[in-house]
Short mmCIF file of C-alpha atoms in Angstrom, two decimals:
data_model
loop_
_atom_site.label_atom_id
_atom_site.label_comp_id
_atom_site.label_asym_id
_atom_site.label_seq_id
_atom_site.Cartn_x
_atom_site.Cartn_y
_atom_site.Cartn_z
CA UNK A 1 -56.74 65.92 -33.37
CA UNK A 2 -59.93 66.84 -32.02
CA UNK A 3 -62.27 64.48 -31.47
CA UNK A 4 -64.34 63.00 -34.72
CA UNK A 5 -61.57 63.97 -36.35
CA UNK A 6 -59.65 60.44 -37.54
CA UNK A 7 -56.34 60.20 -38.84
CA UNK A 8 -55.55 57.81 -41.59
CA UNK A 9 -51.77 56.55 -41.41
CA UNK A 10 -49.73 55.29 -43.58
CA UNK A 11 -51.14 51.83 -44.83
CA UNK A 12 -54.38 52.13 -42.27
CA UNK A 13 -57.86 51.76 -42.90
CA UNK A 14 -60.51 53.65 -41.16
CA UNK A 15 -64.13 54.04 -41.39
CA UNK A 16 -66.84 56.09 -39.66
CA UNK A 17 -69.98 56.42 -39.24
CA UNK A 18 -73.07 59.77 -39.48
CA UNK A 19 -70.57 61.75 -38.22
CA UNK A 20 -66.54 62.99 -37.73
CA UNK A 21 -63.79 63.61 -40.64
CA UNK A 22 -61.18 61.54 -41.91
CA UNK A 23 -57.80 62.80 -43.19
CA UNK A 24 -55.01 61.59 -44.89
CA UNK A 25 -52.17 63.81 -43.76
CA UNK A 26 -49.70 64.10 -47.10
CA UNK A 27 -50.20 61.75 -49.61
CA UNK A 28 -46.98 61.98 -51.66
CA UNK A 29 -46.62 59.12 -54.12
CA UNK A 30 -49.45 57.58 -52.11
CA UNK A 31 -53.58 57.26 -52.55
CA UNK A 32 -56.59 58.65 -50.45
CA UNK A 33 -58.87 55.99 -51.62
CA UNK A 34 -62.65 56.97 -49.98
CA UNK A 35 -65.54 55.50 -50.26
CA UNK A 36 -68.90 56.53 -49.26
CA UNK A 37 -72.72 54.65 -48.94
CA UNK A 38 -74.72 58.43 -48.19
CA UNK A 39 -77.92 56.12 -46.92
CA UNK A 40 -75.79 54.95 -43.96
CA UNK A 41 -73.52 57.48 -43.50
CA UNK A 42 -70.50 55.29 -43.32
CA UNK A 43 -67.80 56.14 -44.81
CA UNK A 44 -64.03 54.43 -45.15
CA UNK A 45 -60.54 55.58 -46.23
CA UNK A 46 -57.53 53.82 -46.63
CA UNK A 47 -53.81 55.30 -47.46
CA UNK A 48 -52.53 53.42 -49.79
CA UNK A 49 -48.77 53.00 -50.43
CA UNK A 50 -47.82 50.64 -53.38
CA UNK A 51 -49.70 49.11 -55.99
CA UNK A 52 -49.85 45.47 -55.35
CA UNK A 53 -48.94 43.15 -52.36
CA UNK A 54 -45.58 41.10 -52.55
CA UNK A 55 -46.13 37.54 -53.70
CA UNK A 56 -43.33 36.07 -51.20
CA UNK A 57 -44.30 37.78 -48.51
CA UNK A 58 -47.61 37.55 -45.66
CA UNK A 59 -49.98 40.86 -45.79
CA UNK A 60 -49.49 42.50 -42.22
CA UNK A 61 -51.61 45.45 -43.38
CA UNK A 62 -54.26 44.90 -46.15
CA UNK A 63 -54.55 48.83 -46.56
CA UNK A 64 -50.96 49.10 -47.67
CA UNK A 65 -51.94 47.97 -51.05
CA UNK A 66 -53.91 48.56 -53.96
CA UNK A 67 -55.10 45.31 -54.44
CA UNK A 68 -55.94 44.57 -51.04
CA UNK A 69 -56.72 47.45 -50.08
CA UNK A 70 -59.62 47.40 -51.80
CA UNK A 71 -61.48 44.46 -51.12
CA UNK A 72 -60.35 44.89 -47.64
CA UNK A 73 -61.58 48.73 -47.76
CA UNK A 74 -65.49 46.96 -48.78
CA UNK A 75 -64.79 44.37 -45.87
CA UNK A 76 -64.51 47.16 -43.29
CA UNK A 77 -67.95 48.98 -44.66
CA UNK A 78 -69.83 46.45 -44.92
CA UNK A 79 -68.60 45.59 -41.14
CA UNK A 80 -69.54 48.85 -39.91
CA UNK A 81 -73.37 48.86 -41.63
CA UNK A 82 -72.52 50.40 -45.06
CA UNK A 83 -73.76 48.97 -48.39
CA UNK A 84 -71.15 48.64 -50.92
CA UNK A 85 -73.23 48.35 -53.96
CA UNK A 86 -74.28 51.85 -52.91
CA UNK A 87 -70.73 53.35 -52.43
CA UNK A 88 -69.75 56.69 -54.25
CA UNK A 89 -65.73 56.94 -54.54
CA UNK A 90 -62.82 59.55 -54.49
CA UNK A 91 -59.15 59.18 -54.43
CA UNK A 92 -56.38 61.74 -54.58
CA UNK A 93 -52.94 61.25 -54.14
CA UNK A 94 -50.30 59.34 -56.66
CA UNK A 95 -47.40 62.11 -56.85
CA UNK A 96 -44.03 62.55 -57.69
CA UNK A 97 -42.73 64.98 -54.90
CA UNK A 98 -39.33 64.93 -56.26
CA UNK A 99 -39.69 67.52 -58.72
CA UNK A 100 -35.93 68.78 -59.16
CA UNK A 101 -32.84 66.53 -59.60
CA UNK A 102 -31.42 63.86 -62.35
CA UNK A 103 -33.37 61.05 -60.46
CA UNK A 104 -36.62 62.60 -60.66
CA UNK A 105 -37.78 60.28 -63.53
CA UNK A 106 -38.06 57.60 -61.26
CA UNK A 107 -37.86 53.79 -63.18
CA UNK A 108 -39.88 53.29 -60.19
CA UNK A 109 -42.71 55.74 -60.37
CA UNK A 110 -44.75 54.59 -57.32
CA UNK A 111 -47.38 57.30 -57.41
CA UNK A 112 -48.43 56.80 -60.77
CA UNK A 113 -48.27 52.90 -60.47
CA UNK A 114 -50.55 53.46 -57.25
CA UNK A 115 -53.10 55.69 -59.58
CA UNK A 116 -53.34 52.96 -62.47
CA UNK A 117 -54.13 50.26 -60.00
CA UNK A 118 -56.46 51.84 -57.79
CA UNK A 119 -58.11 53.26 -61.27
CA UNK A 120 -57.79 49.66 -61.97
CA UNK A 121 -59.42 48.01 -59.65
CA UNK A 122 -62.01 50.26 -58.97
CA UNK A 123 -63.13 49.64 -62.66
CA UNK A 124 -63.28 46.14 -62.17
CA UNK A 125 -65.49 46.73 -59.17
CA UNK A 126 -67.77 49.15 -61.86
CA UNK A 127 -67.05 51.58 -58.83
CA UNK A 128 -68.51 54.79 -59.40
CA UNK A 129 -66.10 57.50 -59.32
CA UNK A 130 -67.54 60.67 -57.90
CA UNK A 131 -64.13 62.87 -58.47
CA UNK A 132 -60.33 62.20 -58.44
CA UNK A 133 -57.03 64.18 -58.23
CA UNK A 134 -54.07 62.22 -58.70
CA UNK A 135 -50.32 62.77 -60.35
CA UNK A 136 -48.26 65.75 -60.35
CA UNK A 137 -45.54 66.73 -58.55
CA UNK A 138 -47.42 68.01 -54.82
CA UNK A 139 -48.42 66.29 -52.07
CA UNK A 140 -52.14 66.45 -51.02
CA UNK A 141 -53.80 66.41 -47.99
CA UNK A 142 -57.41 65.00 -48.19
CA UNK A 143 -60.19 65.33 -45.20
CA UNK A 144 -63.73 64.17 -45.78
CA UNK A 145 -65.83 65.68 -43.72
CA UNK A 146 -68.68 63.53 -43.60
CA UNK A 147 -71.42 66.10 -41.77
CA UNK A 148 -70.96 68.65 -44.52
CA UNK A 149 -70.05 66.16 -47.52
CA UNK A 150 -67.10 67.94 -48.04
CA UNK A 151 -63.77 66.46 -49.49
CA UNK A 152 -61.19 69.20 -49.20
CA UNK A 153 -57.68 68.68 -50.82
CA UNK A 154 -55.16 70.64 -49.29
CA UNK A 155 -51.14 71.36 -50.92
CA UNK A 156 -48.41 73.34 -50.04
CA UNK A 157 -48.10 75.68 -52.80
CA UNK A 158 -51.81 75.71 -54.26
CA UNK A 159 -53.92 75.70 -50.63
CA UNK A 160 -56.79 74.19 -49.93
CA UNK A 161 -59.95 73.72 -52.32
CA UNK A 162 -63.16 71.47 -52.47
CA UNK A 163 -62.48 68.84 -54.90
CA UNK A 164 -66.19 67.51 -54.21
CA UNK A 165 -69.41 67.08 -52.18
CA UNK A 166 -70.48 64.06 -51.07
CA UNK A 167 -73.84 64.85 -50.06
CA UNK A 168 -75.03 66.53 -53.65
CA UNK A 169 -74.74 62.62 -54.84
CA UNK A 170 -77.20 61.83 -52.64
CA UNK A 171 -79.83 64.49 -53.59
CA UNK A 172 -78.99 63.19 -57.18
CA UNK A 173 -79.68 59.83 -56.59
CA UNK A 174 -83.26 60.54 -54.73
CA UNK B 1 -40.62 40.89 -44.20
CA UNK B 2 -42.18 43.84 -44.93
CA UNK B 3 -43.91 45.75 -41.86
CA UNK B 4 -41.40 44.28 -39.40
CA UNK B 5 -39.31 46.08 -37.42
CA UNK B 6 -36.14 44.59 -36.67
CA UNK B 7 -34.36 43.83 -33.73
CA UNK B 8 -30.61 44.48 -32.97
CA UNK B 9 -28.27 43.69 -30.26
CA UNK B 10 -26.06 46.11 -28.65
CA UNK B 11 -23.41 45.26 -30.67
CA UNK B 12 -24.80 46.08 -33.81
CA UNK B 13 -26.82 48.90 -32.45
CA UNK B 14 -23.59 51.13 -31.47
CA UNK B 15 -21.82 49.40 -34.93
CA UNK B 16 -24.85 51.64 -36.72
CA UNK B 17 -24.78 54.77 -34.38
CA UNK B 18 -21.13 54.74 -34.82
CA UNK B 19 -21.33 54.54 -38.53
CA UNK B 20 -23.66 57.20 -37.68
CA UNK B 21 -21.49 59.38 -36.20
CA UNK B 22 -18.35 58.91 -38.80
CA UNK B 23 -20.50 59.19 -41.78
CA UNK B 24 -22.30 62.42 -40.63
CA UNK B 25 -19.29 63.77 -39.19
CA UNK B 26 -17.40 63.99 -42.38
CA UNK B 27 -21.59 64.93 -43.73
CA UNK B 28 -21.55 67.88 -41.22
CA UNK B 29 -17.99 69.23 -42.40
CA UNK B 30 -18.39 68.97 -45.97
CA UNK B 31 -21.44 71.46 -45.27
CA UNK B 32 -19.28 73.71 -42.94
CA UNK B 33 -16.62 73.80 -45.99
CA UNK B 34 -19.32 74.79 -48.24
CA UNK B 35 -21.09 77.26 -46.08
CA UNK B 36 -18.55 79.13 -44.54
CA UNK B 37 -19.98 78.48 -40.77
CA UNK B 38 -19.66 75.67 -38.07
CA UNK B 39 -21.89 72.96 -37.67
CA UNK B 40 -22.27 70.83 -34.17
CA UNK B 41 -23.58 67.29 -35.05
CA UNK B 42 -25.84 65.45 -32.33
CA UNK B 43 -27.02 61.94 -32.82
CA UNK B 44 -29.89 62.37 -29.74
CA UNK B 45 -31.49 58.82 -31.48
CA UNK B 46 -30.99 55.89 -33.37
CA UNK B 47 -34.05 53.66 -33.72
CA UNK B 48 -34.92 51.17 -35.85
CA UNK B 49 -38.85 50.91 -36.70
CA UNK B 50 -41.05 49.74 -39.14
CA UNK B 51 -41.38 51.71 -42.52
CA UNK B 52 -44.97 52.95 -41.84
CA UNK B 53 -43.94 54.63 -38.61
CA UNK B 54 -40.87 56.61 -40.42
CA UNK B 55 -43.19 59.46 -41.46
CA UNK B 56 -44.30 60.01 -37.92
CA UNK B 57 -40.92 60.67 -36.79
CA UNK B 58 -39.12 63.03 -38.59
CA UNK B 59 -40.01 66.24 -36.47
CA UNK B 60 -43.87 67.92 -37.02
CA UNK B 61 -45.32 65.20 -39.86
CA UNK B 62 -47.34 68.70 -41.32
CA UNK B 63 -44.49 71.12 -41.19
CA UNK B 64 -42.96 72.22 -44.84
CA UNK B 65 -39.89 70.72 -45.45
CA UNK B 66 -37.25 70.65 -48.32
CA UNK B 67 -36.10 67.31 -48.73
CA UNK B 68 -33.04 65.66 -50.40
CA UNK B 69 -33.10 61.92 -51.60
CA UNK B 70 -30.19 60.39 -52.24
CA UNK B 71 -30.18 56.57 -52.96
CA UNK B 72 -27.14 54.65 -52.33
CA UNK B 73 -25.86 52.27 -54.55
CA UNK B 74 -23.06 49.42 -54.66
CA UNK B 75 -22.27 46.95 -52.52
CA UNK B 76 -25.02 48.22 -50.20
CA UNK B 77 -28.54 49.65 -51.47
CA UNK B 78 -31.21 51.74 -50.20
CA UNK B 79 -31.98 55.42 -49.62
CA UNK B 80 -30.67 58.51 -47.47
CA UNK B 81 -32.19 61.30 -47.63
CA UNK B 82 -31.81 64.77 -45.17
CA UNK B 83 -35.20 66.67 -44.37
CA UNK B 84 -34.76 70.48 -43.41
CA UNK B 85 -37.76 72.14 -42.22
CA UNK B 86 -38.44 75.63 -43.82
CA UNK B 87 -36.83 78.02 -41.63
CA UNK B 88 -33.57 75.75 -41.45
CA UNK B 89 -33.65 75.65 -45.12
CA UNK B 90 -34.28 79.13 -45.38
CA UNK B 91 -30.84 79.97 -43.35
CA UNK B 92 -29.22 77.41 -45.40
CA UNK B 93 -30.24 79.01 -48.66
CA UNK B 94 -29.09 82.32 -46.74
CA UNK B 95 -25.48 80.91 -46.60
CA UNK B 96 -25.21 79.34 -50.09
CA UNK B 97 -27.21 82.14 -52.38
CA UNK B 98 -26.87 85.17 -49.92
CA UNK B 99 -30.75 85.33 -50.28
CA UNK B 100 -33.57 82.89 -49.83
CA UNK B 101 -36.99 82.13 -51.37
CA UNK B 102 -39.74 83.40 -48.90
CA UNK B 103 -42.32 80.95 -49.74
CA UNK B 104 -42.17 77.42 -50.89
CA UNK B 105 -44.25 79.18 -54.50
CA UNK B 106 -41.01 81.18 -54.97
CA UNK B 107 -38.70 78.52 -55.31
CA UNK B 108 -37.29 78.36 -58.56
CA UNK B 109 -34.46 76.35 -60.76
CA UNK B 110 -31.30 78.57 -58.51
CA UNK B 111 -32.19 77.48 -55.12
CA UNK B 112 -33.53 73.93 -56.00
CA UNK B 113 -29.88 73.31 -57.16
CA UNK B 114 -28.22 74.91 -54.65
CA UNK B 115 -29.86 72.55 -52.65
CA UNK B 116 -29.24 69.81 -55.35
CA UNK B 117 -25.72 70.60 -54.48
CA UNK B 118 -26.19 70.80 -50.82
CA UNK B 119 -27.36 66.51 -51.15
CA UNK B 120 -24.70 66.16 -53.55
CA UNK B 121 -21.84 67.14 -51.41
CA UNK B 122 -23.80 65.74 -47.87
CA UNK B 123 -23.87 61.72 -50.02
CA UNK B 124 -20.99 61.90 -51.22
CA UNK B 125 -19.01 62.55 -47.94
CA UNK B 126 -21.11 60.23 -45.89
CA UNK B 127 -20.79 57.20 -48.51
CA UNK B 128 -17.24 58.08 -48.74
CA UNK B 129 -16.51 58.10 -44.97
CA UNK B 130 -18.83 54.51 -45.11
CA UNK B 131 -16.78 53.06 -47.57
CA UNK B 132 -13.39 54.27 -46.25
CA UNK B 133 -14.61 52.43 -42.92
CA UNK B 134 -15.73 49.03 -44.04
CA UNK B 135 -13.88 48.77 -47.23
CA UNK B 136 -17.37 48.50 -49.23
CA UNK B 137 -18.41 50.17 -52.85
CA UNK B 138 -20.69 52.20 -51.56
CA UNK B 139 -21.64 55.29 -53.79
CA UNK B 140 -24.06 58.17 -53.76
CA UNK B 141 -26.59 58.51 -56.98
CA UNK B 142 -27.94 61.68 -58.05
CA UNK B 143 -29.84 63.56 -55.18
CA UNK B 144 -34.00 65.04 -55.74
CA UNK B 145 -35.27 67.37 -54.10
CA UNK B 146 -38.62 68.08 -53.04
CA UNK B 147 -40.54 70.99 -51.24
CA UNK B 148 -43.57 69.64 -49.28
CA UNK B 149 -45.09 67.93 -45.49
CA UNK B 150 -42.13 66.28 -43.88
CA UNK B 151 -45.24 63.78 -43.97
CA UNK B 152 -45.18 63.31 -47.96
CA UNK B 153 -41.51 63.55 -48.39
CA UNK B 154 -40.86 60.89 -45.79
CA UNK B 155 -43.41 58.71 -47.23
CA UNK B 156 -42.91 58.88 -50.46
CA UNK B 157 -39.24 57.40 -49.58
CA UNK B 158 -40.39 54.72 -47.69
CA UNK B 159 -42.63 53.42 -50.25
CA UNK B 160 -40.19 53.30 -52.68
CA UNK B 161 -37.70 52.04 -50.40
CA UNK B 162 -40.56 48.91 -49.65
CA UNK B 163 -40.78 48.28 -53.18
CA UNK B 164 -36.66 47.82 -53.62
CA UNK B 165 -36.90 45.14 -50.87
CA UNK B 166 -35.99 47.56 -48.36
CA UNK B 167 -36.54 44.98 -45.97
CA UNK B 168 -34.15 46.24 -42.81
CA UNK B 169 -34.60 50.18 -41.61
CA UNK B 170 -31.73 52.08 -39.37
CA UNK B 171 -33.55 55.52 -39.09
CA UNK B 172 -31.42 58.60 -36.96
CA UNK B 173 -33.63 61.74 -36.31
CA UNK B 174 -30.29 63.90 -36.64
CA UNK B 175 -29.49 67.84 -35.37
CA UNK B 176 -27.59 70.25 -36.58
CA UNK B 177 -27.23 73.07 -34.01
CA UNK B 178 -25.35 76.06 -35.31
CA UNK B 179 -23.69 79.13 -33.15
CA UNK B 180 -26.15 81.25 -32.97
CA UNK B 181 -29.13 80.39 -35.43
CA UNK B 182 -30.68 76.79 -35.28
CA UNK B 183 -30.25 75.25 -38.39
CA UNK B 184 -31.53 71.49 -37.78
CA UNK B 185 -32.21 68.62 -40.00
CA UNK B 186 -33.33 65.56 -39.85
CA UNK B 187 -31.51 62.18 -41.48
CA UNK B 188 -33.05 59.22 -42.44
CA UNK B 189 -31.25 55.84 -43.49
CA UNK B 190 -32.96 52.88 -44.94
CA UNK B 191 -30.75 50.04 -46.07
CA UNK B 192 -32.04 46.67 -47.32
CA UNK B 193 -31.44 44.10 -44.66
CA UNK B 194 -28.85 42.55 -47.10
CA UNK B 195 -27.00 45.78 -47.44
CA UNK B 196 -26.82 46.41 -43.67
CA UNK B 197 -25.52 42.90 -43.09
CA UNK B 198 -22.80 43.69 -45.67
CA UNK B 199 -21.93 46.32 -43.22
CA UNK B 200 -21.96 44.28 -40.15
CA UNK B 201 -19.54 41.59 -41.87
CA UNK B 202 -17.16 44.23 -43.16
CA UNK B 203 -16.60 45.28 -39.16
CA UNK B 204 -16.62 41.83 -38.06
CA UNK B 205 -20.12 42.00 -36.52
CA UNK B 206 -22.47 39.05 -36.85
CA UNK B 207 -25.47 40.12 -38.91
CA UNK B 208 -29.22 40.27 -38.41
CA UNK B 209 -31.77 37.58 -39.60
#
């Protein structure tokens, strides 16, 4: 990846700052979660995988999990200059890729248990939502681009489109 | 624990290459029976990582893929699942249909089953040739199919496979070389701990804590 561009992996957290782009690369049955403070420019993604942590076991990676994911998403913003009482949010993601076979109807349903608790929890927060894209049966790639404002979601079979503009929310707000 | 990756000794490191080998073997044939054309299998790496780091491996994480989950059920649990990146898929829908869907838009209900069909027949013989072995009940559940990123298919498995407790991961990045076209795939095992220790015991190897 070029450089400014970030890559957010599987159960990462990332967050930048004024400038760059951060990408989840093909969120199947998991969530883009973004969050954005426009007065500092910093903005943080994590790619979440299931819905909640296990009770029996330690949390190696906060970001793997909706619930703390979340507060550990704020922790990183906050750490890098960002206000989180100013934070606009977007999350994407929450599939079921398997869309042909007996199985497909999944008792297990990840990506739609990852959309109701990041939904969830966000709510709780009183997060405001500036745009979301979540279920079906395609995977999604999401960069933010945080120069232009841009969040791009990108699938295999319906391309790329602008699911919203960061920077508008900002112009909004003033 | 989840996020771990596990360590194994020699011993049980070639007892899971060589299940490996005999479960893909009899795999590889079932597909040359179907097909009509010979297969060579390659095992160029068996590794066993942390869940998070599967998606990374199984070739180009961006490149379109069809994949085929199969989860395994019995005596031992967890998933299977074969990834064939387009153009290997393409060929393979070549063999089976005589024709083959040019984009990933123009797939519709005939090839997704033929491909159905193509997991159905690939489980079955490797959980057959796995039970045979190590006298287990180990049996092959209905396969899905998907057509997206090697990233998302991958992923998607693993999380699921995290959520059933799928605690221990064998992963083989897997080739199929054929004579003249290169048909190639890529397989991807991911037992629960408990499972893979059932497997150990049945060939007399000591398991993994």
């Amino acid at each position: 990846m070029a450089a400014g561009q970030v890559l957010v992996g599987m159960a990462e957290i990332k967050v930048i700052k004024g400038t760059g782009q951060l990408t989840c690369l093909g969120l199947g049955s998991c969530i883009g979660l973004l969050a954005y403070d426009a007065e500092s420019g910093v903005c943080g993604m994590a790619h979440i995988m299931l819905p909640e942590a296990f009770k029996d076991k330690p949390v190696d990676k906060p970001g793997k999990f909706a619930d703390t994911g979340v507060p550990a998403l704020l922790a990183e913003i906050e750490k890098a200059g960002g206000n989180i009482r100013r934070l606009t949010w977007v999350f994407t993601g929450g599939a079921q890729v398997f869309k042909y076979g007996a199985g497909t109807a999944s008792k297990l349903d990840v990506g739609a248990r990852n959309g109701e608790a990041v939904n969830a929890h966000l709510k709780k927060l009183g997060a405001r939502i500036l745009a979301q894209d979540i279920g079906g049966t395609s995977g999604r790639t999401m960069v933010a681009n945080i120069e232009t404002g841009e969040v791009r979601v990108r699938t295999v079979q319906g391309g790329e489109k602008t699911l919203c503009q960061l920077k508008r929310v900002r112009a909004e707000a003033a | 624990m989840a996020g771990q990756t596990y360590e194994f000794d020699l011993m049980q490191m070639s007892a899971i290459r060589e299940m490996a080998n005999i479960g893909l073997g009899h795999a590889t044939t079932a597909l040359a029976n179907v097909t009509g054309k010979s297969f060579n299998m390659d095992i160029p790496n068996v590794e066993t990582v942390c869940l998070e780091e599967v998606p990374m491996m199984m070739g180009d994480p961006s490149d379109v893929c069809v994949g085929i989950s199969m989860p395994i059920e019995g005596d031992v649990e967890g998933y299977t699942a074969f990834l064939f990146p387009w153009k290997s898929a393409q060929e393979l829908w070549g063999m089976l249909l005589g024709y083959s869907p040019e984009s990933p838009e123009d797939v519709d209900d005939l090839p997704a089953s033929a491909m159905l069909e193509v997991g159905n027949i690939l489980s079955a013989s490797f959980m057959n040739a796995l039970s045979d072995m190590t006298g287990l009940k180990i049996h092959a559940t209905p396969p899905m199919v998907s057509i997206d990123l090697a990233y998302t298919i991958a992923a998607s498995i693993v999380a699921e496979a995290e959520l059933s407790d799928a605690v221990a991961l064998a992963i083989e990045t897997r080739l199929f070389g054929m004579e003249n076209q290169q048909t190639t795939g890529y397989f991807l095992c991911v037992p629960t701990l408990e499972g893979l220790n059932k497997l150990f015991a049945a060939l007399g190897i000591q398991g993994a804590a």
